[in-house]
C-alpha cells in the first residue's frame, strides 16, 4: 500500500512536536567573558551592577597597576588602588553596560570582553511566568504565533 506525503507528514509532525515538549527543552544564550578594572572605592557599585545584569562573578583580584590609574600620582598606601573582576555576562544584558560602568566609576573603569560561549538560561521555558518562558512568549509574539505553547495533549493520541 502506497502512502503519500499527506498521510505521512501530519503524524510525523505531531510525533516530532510531542518529542520536543517531553524532552525538557531549555533556552541557551550567548555569554561574554568580561574583565572589569575599577577603583577600589566603587566595588559595591560595580558588583551590584553585575548582579543586576545576571552576571556570574568568577574571580575578584586586587591590582596596583598604574596603567589603570588616570591620575599621574602614584598611591602612597600599600593597598592596591584598583580591583579586577572576571565574570560571565549574558550578551542580552550587555547593552549599555559600558556607559553604566563609566557612570558608576566616574569614568575610571575599564572593561575587556571576549565571546565565551553559550549557557542554559535558568528556569523552565514551558512555564510562562519564568524568565525563559517570557522570552519564549516574546519570540512567539514577534513571529505571529499564539503566546502560549500548545499542550502536549494536542499532539498525543
mmCIF file of C-alpha atoms in Angstrom, residues 5-132:
data_model
loop_
_atom_site.group_PDB
_atom_site.id
_atom_site.type_symbol
_atom_site.label_atom_id
_atom_site.label_comp_id
_atom_site.label_asym_id
_atom_site.label_seq_id
_atom_site.Cartn_x
_atom_site.Cartn_y
_atom_site.Cartn_z
ATOM 1 C CA UNK A 5 3.022 12.846 1.949
ATOM 2 C CA UNK A 6 -0.490 13.815 3.013
ATOM 3 C CA UNK A 7 -0.698 10.654 5.132
ATOM 4 C CA UNK A 8 2.866 10.537 6.454
ATOM 5 C CA UNK A 9 3.778 14.157 7.202
ATOM 6 C CA UNK A 10 0.983 15.117 9.702
ATOM 7 C CA UNK A 11 1.603 12.212 12.128
ATOM 8 C CA UNK A 12 5.372 12.640 11.788
ATOM 9 C CA UNK A 13 4.998 16.358 12.602
ATOM 10 C CA UNK A 14 2.856 15.566 15.682
ATOM 11 C CA UNK A 15 5.382 12.963 16.866
ATOM 12 C CA UNK A 16 8.256 15.420 16.457
ATOM 13 C CA UNK A 17 6.466 18.220 18.340
ATOM 14 C CA UNK A 18 5.440 15.839 21.146
ATOM 15 C CA UNK A 19 9.019 14.606 21.499
ATOM 16 C CA UNK A 20 10.283 18.201 21.705
ATOM 17 C CA UNK A 21 7.838 19.017 24.514
ATOM 18 C CA UNK A 22 8.683 15.878 26.515
ATOM 19 C CA UNK A 23 12.458 16.357 26.150
ATOM 20 C CA UNK A 24 12.650 19.092 28.842
ATOM 21 C CA UNK A 25 13.664 21.866 26.424
ATOM 22 C CA UNK A 26 15.956 24.685 27.573
ATOM 23 C CA UNK A 27 16.947 28.028 26.104
ATOM 24 C CA UNK A 28 20.591 28.890 25.611
ATOM 25 C CA UNK A 29 22.064 32.374 25.471
ATOM 26 C CA UNK A 30 25.416 33.735 24.288
ATOM 27 C CA UNK A 31 27.759 34.786 27.091
ATOM 28 C CA UNK A 32 30.704 37.199 27.189
ATOM 29 C CA UNK A 33 33.748 36.662 29.365
ATOM 30 C CA UNK A 34 34.469 40.093 30.816
ATOM 31 C CA UNK A 35 37.299 41.515 32.876
ATOM 32 C CA UNK A 36 36.416 44.753 34.646
ATOM 33 C CA UNK A 37 39.070 47.033 36.176
ATOM 34 C CA UNK A 38 37.824 49.755 38.512
ATOM 35 C CA UNK A 39 38.816 51.823 41.565
ATOM 36 C CA UNK A 40 38.571 50.073 44.915
ATOM 37 C CA UNK A 41 36.060 52.624 46.261
ATOM 38 C CA UNK A 42 33.493 51.633 43.606
ATOM 39 C CA UNK A 43 33.489 47.892 44.402
ATOM 40 C CA UNK A 44 29.978 47.825 45.898
ATOM 41 C CA UNK A 45 28.512 49.751 42.983
ATOM 42 C CA UNK A 46 30.207 47.615 40.306
ATOM 43 C CA UNK A 47 29.354 44.296 41.955
ATOM 44 C CA UNK A 48 25.702 45.325 42.352
ATOM 45 C CA UNK A 49 25.635 46.329 38.658
ATOM 46 C CA UNK A 50 26.939 42.891 37.683
ATOM 47 C CA UNK A 51 24.305 41.195 39.851
ATOM 48 C CA UNK A 52 21.541 43.318 38.287
ATOM 49 C CA UNK A 53 22.694 42.143 34.851
ATOM 50 C CA UNK A 54 22.661 38.420 35.786
ATOM 51 C CA UNK A 55 26.461 38.183 35.577
ATOM 52 C CA UNK A 56 28.260 35.265 37.191
ATOM 53 C CA UNK A 57 31.316 36.573 39.056
ATOM 54 C CA UNK A 58 34.208 34.119 38.761
ATOM 55 C CA UNK A 59 37.105 35.900 40.497
ATOM 56 C CA UNK A 60 37.930 39.195 42.170
ATOM 57 C CA UNK A 61 41.563 40.302 42.301
ATOM 58 C CA UNK A 62 43.420 43.339 43.616
ATOM 59 C CA UNK A 63 45.622 45.237 41.183
ATOM 60 C CA UNK A 64 48.071 48.047 41.840
ATOM 61 C CA UNK A 65 48.720 48.581 38.143
ATOM 62 C CA UNK A 66 49.482 52.216 37.427
ATOM 63 C CA UNK A 67 48.375 51.788 33.807
ATOM 64 C CA UNK A 68 44.772 51.713 35.020
ATOM 65 C CA UNK A 69 45.064 54.883 37.055
ATOM 66 C CA UNK A 70 44.009 58.030 35.252
ATOM 67 C CA UNK A 71 45.996 60.286 37.561
ATOM 68 C CA UNK A 72 49.768 60.597 37.293
ATOM 69 C CA UNK A 73 50.356 60.476 41.045
ATOM 70 C CA UNK A 74 51.165 57.091 42.498
ATOM 71 C CA UNK A 75 49.388 55.762 45.536
ATOM 72 C CA UNK A 76 51.347 56.087 48.749
ATOM 73 C CA UNK A 77 49.457 53.314 50.526
ATOM 74 C CA UNK A 78 50.463 49.682 50.201
ATOM 75 C CA UNK A 79 46.934 48.537 49.369
ATOM 76 C CA UNK A 80 46.085 48.219 45.685
ATOM 77 C CA UNK A 81 44.036 51.090 44.330
ATOM 78 C CA UNK A 82 42.249 49.061 41.653
ATOM 79 C CA UNK A 83 40.265 45.848 41.672
ATOM 80 C CA UNK A 84 39.682 43.412 38.848
ATOM 81 C CA UNK A 85 36.584 41.225 38.462
ATOM 82 C CA UNK A 86 36.388 38.375 35.973
ATOM 83 C CA UNK A 87 32.762 37.473 35.212
ATOM 84 C CA UNK A 88 30.442 35.907 32.654
ATOM 85 C CA UNK A 89 27.866 38.368 31.307
ATOM 86 C CA UNK A 90 24.873 37.348 29.148
ATOM 87 C CA UNK A 91 25.058 39.126 25.786
ATOM 88 C CA UNK A 92 21.430 40.243 26.114
ATOM 89 C CA UNK A 93 22.371 42.213 29.245
ATOM 90 C CA UNK A 94 25.466 43.853 27.746
ATOM 91 C CA UNK A 95 23.713 46.760 26.023
ATOM 92 C CA UNK A 96 24.560 49.927 27.923
ATOM 93 C CA UNK A 97 26.922 48.120 30.297
ATOM 94 C CA UNK A 98 29.986 50.169 29.367
ATOM 95 C CA UNK A 99 28.252 53.520 29.829
ATOM 96 C CA UNK A 100 26.751 52.427 33.163
ATOM 97 C CA UNK A 101 30.179 51.186 34.333
ATOM 98 C CA UNK A 102 31.723 54.534 33.387
ATOM 99 C CA UNK A 103 28.958 56.379 35.246
ATOM 100 C CA UNK A 104 29.358 54.316 38.428
ATOM 101 C CA UNK A 105 33.169 54.580 38.423
ATOM 102 C CA UNK A 106 33.388 58.253 37.394
ATOM 103 C CA UNK A 107 34.948 57.221 34.038
ATOM 104 C CA UNK A 108 37.770 55.318 35.756
ATOM 105 C CA UNK A 109 36.500 51.826 34.949
ATOM 106 C CA UNK A 110 37.857 49.749 32.094
ATOM 107 C CA UNK A 111 36.408 46.612 30.534
ATOM 108 C CA UNK A 112 37.686 43.859 28.263
ATOM 109 C CA UNK A 113 35.284 41.387 26.638
ATOM 110 C CA UNK A 114 35.541 38.213 24.625
ATOM 111 C CA UNK A 115 32.899 35.763 23.496
ATOM 112 C CA UNK A 116 32.898 32.894 25.993
ATOM 113 C CA UNK A 117 30.262 30.527 24.620
ATOM 114 C CA UNK A 118 26.694 29.531 25.355
ATOM 115 C CA UNK A 119 24.946 28.641 28.607
ATOM 116 C CA UNK A 120 21.496 27.477 29.591
ATOM 117 C CA UNK A 121 19.034 30.107 30.778
ATOM 118 C CA UNK A 122 17.925 29.227 34.314
ATOM 119 C CA UNK A 123 14.281 28.198 34.544
ATOM 120 C CA UNK A 124 11.633 26.265 32.654
ATOM 121 C CA UNK A 125 10.870 27.681 29.206
ATOM 122 C CA UNK A 126 7.465 25.932 29.223
ATOM 123 C CA UNK A 127 6.372 27.956 32.287
ATOM 124 C CA UNK A 128 5.003 31.297 31.068
ATOM 125 C CA UNK A 129 5.805 33.013 34.389
ATOM 126 C CA UNK A 130 9.535 32.169 34.370
ATOM 127 C CA UNK A 131 12.215 34.310 32.726
ATOM 128 C CA UNK A 132 12.820 31.887 29.816
#
